[in-house]
Amino acid sequence: MSTSIWRWLLSPWTSWRAWQQARASRGNLSFDAAWRRTRLDKHPDDMPYQQHGHLSATNEIDDSATRHQQ
């Protein structure tokens, strides 16, 4: 099962808000980045897990807001 499906099943509220943010950004924010941003808004204690498993091939995070928090 894909990560997106697991996220929708395990955290529907976060997924719904992330979907709304990604859609409102008109393609400037991926669902994955929006989901992480939404998750951290409600659960700041998840910050240590934010980067785990979400690095691109060049080891950069695809969320510009996240890069500024490092």
Coordinates of C-alpha atoms in Angstrom, one line a residue:
M1 CA 0.0 0.0 0.0
S2 CA 1.2 3.5 -0.8
T3 CA 2.1 6.1 1.9
S4 CA -0.7 8.3 0.8
I5 CA -3.3 5.5 1.4
W6 CA -1.9 4.7 4.8
R7 CA -2.0 8.4 5.7
W8 CA -5.7 8.7 4.6
L9 CA -6.6 5.6 6.7
L10 CA -4.6 6.4 9.8
S11 CA -5.0 10.2 9.9
P12 CA -8.0 11.3 7.8
W13 CA -8.2 14.8 9.3
T14 CA -4.6 15.6 8.6
S15 CA -4.9 14.1 5.1
W16 CA -8.0 16.2 4.4
R17 CA -6.3 19.4 5.5
A18 CA -3.2 18.5 3.5
W19 CA -5.2 17.8 0.4
Q20 CA -6.9 21.2 0.8
Q21 CA -3.5 22.9 1.2
A22 CA -2.0 21.1 -1.8
R23 CA -5.0 22.0 -4.0
A24 CA -5.0 25.6 -2.9
S25 CA -1.3 26.0 -3.8
R26 CA -2.2 25.2 -7.4
G27 CA 0.7 22.8 -7.9
N28 CA 3.3 24.6 -5.8
L29 CA 3.1 22.2 -2.8
S30 CA 3.0 18.4 -3.1
F31 CA 0.5 16.4 -1.0
D32 CA 3.4 14.9 0.8
A33 CA 4.9 18.2 1.8
A34 CA 1.5 19.6 2.7
W35 CA 0.8 16.5 4.9
R36 CA 4.0 16.9 6.8
R37 CA 3.3 20.6 7.3
T38 CA -0.2 20.0 8.5
R39 CA 0.9 17.2 10.8
L40 CA 3.5 19.4 12.4
D41 CA 1.0 22.2 13.0
K42 CA -1.1 19.9 15.2
H43 CA 1.7 17.6 16.5
P44 CA 4.9 19.7 16.9
D45 CA 6.5 16.8 18.9
D46 CA 6.7 14.9 15.5
M47 CA 9.5 17.3 14.4
P48 CA 12.3 14.7 14.8
Y49 CA 10.5 12.3 12.4
Q50 CA 9.9 15.0 9.8
Q51 CA 12.9 14.3 7.6
H52 CA 13.0 10.5 8.1
G53 CA 12.2 8.8 4.8
H54 CA 11.4 12.1 3.0
L55 CA 14.7 13.0 1.4
S56 CA 15.0 13.2 -2.3
A57 CA 17.8 11.6 -4.3
T58 CA 20.0 14.7 -3.7
N59 CA 19.2 14.6 0.1
E60 CA 17.1 17.8 -0.1
I61 CA 13.7 18.2 1.4
D62 CA 11.0 19.2 -1.2
D63 CA 9.2 21.6 1.2
S64 CA 10.7 25.1 1.2
A65 CA 9.2 26.0 4.5
T66 CA 10.9 23.0 6.0
R67 CA 14.3 24.0 4.7
H68 CA 14.1 27.3 6.6
Q69 CA 13.3 25.5 9.9
Q70 CA 16.5 23.4 9.9

